[in-house]
């Protein structure tokens, strides 16, 4: 939804101004503008007005009177990146249980809402956005049916400020379809198979129960018998009605195959998350129109006999087969601490054959499309939200830095726990009588 | 569908890799033991951008002359001898083979001797796994030497082993002969066993505090001094019974005598300072602090002690002692004169140490040629093997990588990896061999399937990893990481 000046004034009046600096109108002039949705514009102009992009074009774009002009010549302007698979905000320090909210006990928790437990002062949030990851999907990950996810901007006072879209998807973690024989698996093969069967049955039962519940409640609405609300099945209704996709987390061939069959049987829309073996089922995935959120490119092959670059080439192979895909990182605490490395997963895919422009789209426009927020995010286009980063070079190169960023039109602070500690200890008195050779952090520049 | 059949026999053909294929095809009686690649008498890298990581710096349009596995000359004005194997370096970058100073990648049967808290006597050299595919994968990312270490469950974990990734060689042939022996120490949450184990284990395990870790190490060093004194006394006149040998104290005594160097896992600044002061009292200089996530807070003191720092670039927040870990750590230590390197502690990360080097440029602005030394020359200095590897200089081993572009660009890939003047990885050959490998695998699958028809259905499911391919990391008593 596009914001207008009236609603923005109203927001101001309500005191809901977000933490970062605010300018009603800003014009970024003179930089290389990378809309992602179209060709690069050299010496381009981008105008941000009331949180929205109001113009993207060449030097002849008119800058509105009173706008703050920021000269970004020699720099690059990109849309913010989007991480489509995280637990950001739910986990602070993974080994300290009091700071961990990503895994509930029990297998069937479709009614858990990630949105309600995001810690706005998590130190992990500024670290992610300092490298241009400005929007993320957060989901709980425990059990088989884990809950519903939220897409949010990494800036705001509360979860109500920053939510782009709630109830984005219902998350299913497909049970492992294979038995393990290593010393880390103490269960017998038979017990493992039983456990798998039980989990799949519980998942199928949950969908059947929810369908029966839906029918009963519809009948009640039509004057039939009373049927009590069940919060778990209630949470699944949008997925059953086809209004909310089911995100199925599955990496392995048999899991993916089972998930595709399940989607057909249950008549639900699914999105695959993980997808390491997806290239081996690419034709079917493409034919069935199932998008894939690739989890981790920087990974070792799953099997010792696979080519050494097996994980690097998943994106290329899916793209070549016409599968809708995007690239994300591991949806766990460790992955979230280093969301800043998202662009380098895309870069490795490009190094191994994914076209460079596709690699960039895989962390901007494509996740926006797959998550259903492309009307607002993912590219620099008039009418979209002003989530923008200014970089010293190609953001997929490690040696480039993000030196300015805006979220919903607000200039954000690029300082983090890490830059604060850096500045503190960079300035510690020296004992060698020399001057520092180090540059200040981008937040200080 | 073929893929399905293939995954059923995943275990049957687990450890095949491209260079192993040539051996099988040639009828080698030990097909898992790939033939050593040829070592041409003369190799000439022509017209490349060469990052020497030595005094010559980075040179464009540069040549490298290699004879019998050693670098003879690096320069712009040398010509290719007749009969040299010439590598056309036009558009390519050449760097020293990368060195991973903290790894658990090629070890059989576990990395922590969990039955005791001080296990200075146990040796990685006895459990080197020469057959893991990780060796090949890391070669394919430009890594040529790794320091294999015990985990960090124990305050003194055991003796290390430095190997070159000569894929296909047996364990003895992997080891670099004559390297100064080392030993792994560990401080902080892991030897405290803070993050795993049952409540009962946690409440009964000593140490469960940092002061306990310090006293354990202190006690062993004082005991080792006593042990050395007993031996010295006996050796004077060799009268009476000699002292009883104690292999654990002998390892500690070697440290005290400067014959064995310490690589200590450490996170927080207090424990880094503690170990330096404790070792100062025994007149021992620590070789490296590993991970050393708060090294940046005590970089002055580290430089004064003379210890190197080898860190993860950007891992943080996975436990409390890494909440102050920052990606600027490497740059800050380097800036104050600490010999600084980056390590992997991970069979995944070890395949792209060049990405990590680029992070020293990103976080702090370390010059590119210095940043590359974080994964080449500097780890060689820390392991005290810089007289042989770590830079492209006359007299050093011909361990080098041919890259498609700048090693600090994320779009660059490793095209060739050479060790001792032998080409152990070639991307073109790897790609070309894939079809042949697939065909061979299919033969094996067909055999298994034919057998299955006669016998019962296979009992093993598809996807199990071979037990030896378990990814070890520091605190690996059971599972877990770092």
Tab-separated table of N, CA and C in Angstrom, chain A residues 42-119:
chain	number	residue	atom	x	y	z
A	42	UNK	N	23.680	5.365	-15.451
A	42	UNK	CA	24.859	6.120	-14.998
A	42	UNK	C	24.456	7.564	-14.732
A	43	UNK	N	25.133	8.176	-13.766
A	43	UNK	CA	24.810	9.545	-13.374
A	43	UNK	C	23.296	9.687	-13.158
A	44	UNK	N	22.747	8.766	-12.408
A	44	UNK	CA	21.297	8.720	-12.226
A	44	UNK	C	20.815	9.502	-11.015
A	45	UNK	N	19.518	9.557	-10.896
A	45	UNK	CA	18.884	10.260	-9.774
A	45	UNK	C	17.790	9.369	-9.194
A	46	UNK	N	17.739	9.321	-7.878
A	46	UNK	CA	16.648	8.619	-7.202
A	46	UNK	C	16.040	9.584	-6.193
A	47	UNK	N	14.731	9.738	-6.254
A	47	UNK	CA	14.068	10.643	-5.315
A	47	UNK	C	13.232	9.825	-4.329
A	48	UNK	N	13.427	10.106	-3.042
A	48	UNK	CA	12.693	9.444	-1.962
A	48	UNK	C	11.774	10.479	-1.333
A	49	UNK	N	10.496	10.190	-1.294
A	49	UNK	CA	9.562	11.173	-0.738
A	49	UNK	C	8.597	10.463	0.190
A	50	UNK	N	8.559	10.894	1.416
A	50	UNK	CA	7.633	10.318	2.391
A	50	UNK	C	7.697	8.791	2.427
A	51	UNK	N	8.894	8.291	2.392
A	51	UNK	CA	9.061	6.839	2.546
A	51	UNK	C	8.931	6.045	1.271
A	52	UNK	N	8.657	6.741	0.164
A	52	UNK	CA	8.433	6.043	-1.098
A	52	UNK	C	9.393	6.570	-2.162
A	53	UNK	N	9.717	5.710	-3.109
A	53	UNK	CA	10.510	6.164	-4.249
A	53	UNK	C	9.560	6.867	-5.218
A	54	UNK	N	9.861	8.119	-5.500
A	54	UNK	CA	8.961	8.851	-6.394
A	54	UNK	C	9.563	9.104	-7.768
A	55	UNK	N	10.860	8.886	-7.886
A	55	UNK	CA	11.460	9.014	-9.220
A	55	UNK	C	12.761	8.231	-9.286
A	56	UNK	N	12.960	7.563	-10.410
A	56	UNK	CA	14.227	6.886	-10.693
A	56	UNK	C	14.564	7.200	-12.139
A	57	UNK	N	15.710	7.816	-12.384
A	57	UNK	CA	16.003	8.129	-13.772
A	57	UNK	C	17.378	8.731	-13.953
A	58	UNK	N	17.564	9.351	-15.095
A	58	UNK	CA	18.862	9.935	-15.429
A	58	UNK	C	18.992	11.306	-14.765
A	59	UNK	N	20.057	12.015	-15.139
A	59	UNK	CA	20.345	13.301	-14.501
A	59	UNK	C	19.245	14.326	-14.735
A	60	UNK	N	18.420	14.093	-15.750
A	60	UNK	CA	17.387	15.104	-16.055
A	60	UNK	C	16.128	14.960	-15.194
A	61	UNK	N	16.119	13.993	-14.270
A	61	UNK	CA	14.964	13.880	-13.366
A	61	UNK	C	14.905	15.129	-12.490
A	62	UNK	N	13.742	15.721	-12.400
A	62	UNK	CA	13.600	16.941	-11.617
A	62	UNK	C	13.654	16.619	-10.126
A	63	UNK	N	14.507	17.334	-9.405
A	63	UNK	CA	14.570	17.164	-7.952
A	63	UNK	C	13.591	18.150	-7.336
A	64	UNK	N	12.660	17.662	-6.521
A	64	UNK	CA	11.646	18.565	-5.961
A	64	UNK	C	12.283	19.673	-5.122
A	65	UNK	N	11.662	20.840	-5.144
A	65	UNK	CA	12.165	21.959	-4.352
A	65	UNK	C	12.166	21.569	-2.877
A	66	UNK	N	13.204	21.966	-2.184
A	66	UNK	CA	13.270	21.692	-0.739
A	66	UNK	C	13.828	20.329	-0.398
A	67	UNK	N	14.102	19.524	-1.424
A	67	UNK	CA	14.637	18.186	-1.155
A	67	UNK	C	16.082	18.278	-0.688
A	68	UNK	N	16.449	17.371	0.187
A	68	UNK	CA	17.856	17.266	0.555
A	68	UNK	C	18.570	16.548	-0.577
A	69	UNK	N	19.585	17.205	-1.170
A	69	UNK	CA	20.350	16.586	-2.266
A	69	UNK	C	21.590	15.922	-1.696
A	70	UNK	N	21.747	14.668	-1.989
A	70	UNK	CA	22.966	13.981	-1.547
A	70	UNK	C	23.743	13.552	-2.784
A	71	UNK	N	24.959	14.058	-2.874
A	71	UNK	CA	25.804	13.741	-4.032
A	71	UNK	C	26.412	12.351	-3.823
A	72	UNK	N	26.033	11.418	-4.658
A	72	UNK	CA	26.582	10.059	-4.534
A	72	UNK	C	27.417	9.708	-5.771
A	73	UNK	N	28.019	10.715	-6.374
A	73	UNK	CA	28.827	10.429	-7.558
A	73	UNK	C	30.015	9.554	-7.160
A	74	UNK	N	30.325	8.623	-8.025
A	74	UNK	CA	31.366	7.641	-7.715
A	74	UNK	C	30.856	6.470	-6.896
A	75	UNK	N	29.607	6.548	-6.471
A	75	UNK	CA	29.027	5.485	-5.647
A	75	UNK	C	27.896	4.787	-6.412
A	76	UNK	N	27.340	3.779	-5.792
A	76	UNK	CA	26.322	2.953	-6.448
A	76	UNK	C	25.058	2.885	-5.595
A	77	UNK	N	23.920	2.963	-6.268
A	77	UNK	CA	22.643	2.941	-5.549
A	77	UNK	C	21.890	1.657	-5.907
A	78	UNK	N	21.518	0.908	-4.888
A	78	UNK	CA	20.835	-0.380	-5.082
A	78	UNK	C	19.611	-0.457	-4.178
A	79	UNK	N	18.661	-1.323	-4.515
A	79	UNK	CA	17.611	-1.616	-3.537
A	79	UNK	C	18.219	-2.418	-2.380
A	80	UNK	N	17.625	-2.335	-1.216
A	80	UNK	CA	18.100	-3.131	-0.084
A	80	UNK	C	17.941	-4.607	-0.379
A	81	UNK	N	18.788	-5.414	0.257
A	81	UNK	CA	18.682	-6.864	0.064
A	81	UNK	C	17.632	-7.441	1.018
A	82	UNK	N	17.137	-8.611	0.638
A	82	UNK	CA	16.070	-9.269	1.401
A	82	UNK	C	16.508	-10.698	1.718
A	83	UNK	N	16.495	-11.045	2.999
A	83	UNK	CA	16.861	-12.404	3.419
A	83	UNK	C	15.573	-13.188	3.680
A	84	UNK	N	15.361	-14.236	2.912
A	84	UNK	CA	14.055	-14.894	2.873
A	84	UNK	C	13.922	-16.076	3.830
A	85	UNK	N	14.933	-16.295	4.674
A	85	UNK	CA	14.878	-17.485	5.540
A	85	UNK	C	15.710	-17.223	6.784
A	86	UNK	N	15.085	-16.645	7.807
A	86	UNK	CA	15.864	-16.326	9.011
A	86	UNK	C	15.056	-16.598	10.286
A	87	UNK	N	15.793	-16.547	11.416
A	87	UNK	CA	15.157	-16.507	12.740
A	87	UNK	C	15.572	-15.201	13.423
A	88	UNK	N	15.907	-14.201	12.629
A	88	UNK	CA	16.413	-12.945	13.183
A	88	UNK	C	15.396	-12.352	14.174
A	89	UNK	N	15.914	-11.921	15.297
A	89	UNK	CA	15.061	-11.349	16.338
A	89	UNK	C	14.571	-12.380	17.340
A	90	UNK	N	14.607	-13.657	16.964
A	90	UNK	CA	14.159	-14.723	17.865
A	90	UNK	C	15.321	-15.333	18.643
A	91	UNK	N	16.535	-15.108	18.166
A	91	UNK	CA	17.709	-15.713	18.801
A	91	UNK	C	18.771	-14.641	18.987
A	92	UNK	N	19.264	-14.529	20.209
A	92	UNK	CA	20.383	-13.607	20.426
A	92	UNK	C	21.690	-14.399	20.554
A	93	UNK	N	21.805	-15.167	21.620
A	93	UNK	CA	23.001	-15.998	21.810
A	93	UNK	C	22.518	-17.442	21.886
A	94	UNK	N	22.835	-18.196	20.880
A	94	UNK	CA	22.218	-19.521	20.705
A	94	UNK	C	22.454	-20.464	21.888
A	95	UNK	N	23.575	-20.308	22.593
A	95	UNK	CA	23.867	-21.228	23.695
A	95	UNK	C	23.254	-20.772	25.022
A	96	UNK	N	22.587	-19.629	25.016
A	96	UNK	CA	21.955	-19.122	26.246
A	96	UNK	C	20.439	-19.233	26.087
A	97	UNK	N	19.828	-20.259	26.708
A	97	UNK	CA	18.424	-20.578	26.430
A	97	UNK	C	17.454	-19.405	26.627
A	98	UNK	N	17.745	-18.545	27.605
A	98	UNK	CA	16.849	-17.421	27.847
A	98	UNK	C	16.762	-16.457	26.681
A	99	UNK	N	17.704	-16.536	25.757
A	99	UNK	CA	17.711	-15.603	24.627
A	99	UNK	C	17.249	-16.276	23.336
A	100	UNK	N	16.694	-17.484	23.471
A	100	UNK	CA	16.349	-18.265	22.276
A	100	UNK	C	14.845	-18.526	22.223
A	101	UNK	N	14.197	-18.088	21.149
A	101	UNK	CA	12.749	-18.267	20.985
A	101	UNK	C	12.370	-18.857	19.636
A	102	UNK	N	13.277	-19.577	19.015
A	102	UNK	CA	12.945	-20.051	17.663
A	102	UNK	C	12.380	-21.472	17.621
A	103	UNK	N	12.470	-22.236	18.733
A	103	UNK	CA	12.003	-23.627	18.703
A	103	UNK	C	11.061	-23.901	19.861
A	104	UNK	N	9.795	-24.109	19.567
A	104	UNK	CA	8.828	-24.505	20.594
A	104	UNK	C	8.877	-26.014	20.729
A	105	UNK	N	8.499	-26.524	21.903
A	105	UNK	CA	8.362	-27.968	22.062
A	105	UNK	C	7.124	-28.443	21.315
A	106	UNK	N	7.110	-29.711	20.930
A	106	UNK	CA	5.948	-30.255	20.227
A	106	UNK	C	6.129	-30.191	18.729
A	107	UNK	N	5.474	-31.091	18.030
A	107	UNK	CA	5.643	-31.185	16.576
A	107	UNK	C	4.675	-30.296	15.807
A	108	UNK	N	3.489	-30.054	16.374
A	108	UNK	CA	2.451	-29.352	15.599
A	108	UNK	C	2.114	-28.011	16.239
A	109	UNK	N	2.725	-26.971	15.727
A	109	UNK	CA	2.493	-25.628	16.268
A	109	UNK	C	2.202	-24.628	15.153
A	110	UNK	N	1.171	-24.903	14.323
A	110	UNK	CA	0.923	-23.982	13.199
A	110	UNK	C	0.514	-22.590	13.662
A	111	UNK	N	0.072	-22.483	14.922
A	111	UNK	CA	-0.455	-21.213	15.420
A	111	UNK	C	0.597	-20.294	16.014
A	112	UNK	N	1.869	-20.721	16.047
A	112	UNK	CA	2.904	-19.825	16.580
A	112	UNK	C	3.146	-18.685	15.604
A	113	UNK	N	3.293	-17.493	16.144
A	113	UNK	CA	3.501	-16.334	15.281
A	113	UNK	C	4.858	-15.705	15.588
A	114	UNK	N	5.751	-15.796	14.636
A	114	UNK	CA	7.107	-15.259	14.816
A	114	UNK	C	7.065	-13.768	15.144
A	115	UNK	N	6.103	-13.093	14.556
A	115	UNK	CA	6.047	-11.632	14.690
A	115	UNK	C	6.017	-11.196	16.156
A	116	UNK	N	5.412	-12.016	17.006
A	116	UNK	CA	5.186	-11.596	18.382
A	116	UNK	C	6.386	-11.742	19.300
A	117	UNK	N	7.496	-12.239	18.798
A	117	UNK	CA	8.629	-12.488	19.693
A	117	UNK	C	9.938	-11.902	19.180
A	118	UNK	N	9.839	-10.951	18.259
A	118	UNK	CA	11.072	-10.372	17.733
A	118	UNK	C	11.566	-9.280	18.676
A	119	UNK	N	12.811	-9.431	19.113
A	119	UNK	CA	13.409	-8.471	20.030
A	119	UNK	C	13.948	-7.277	19.241
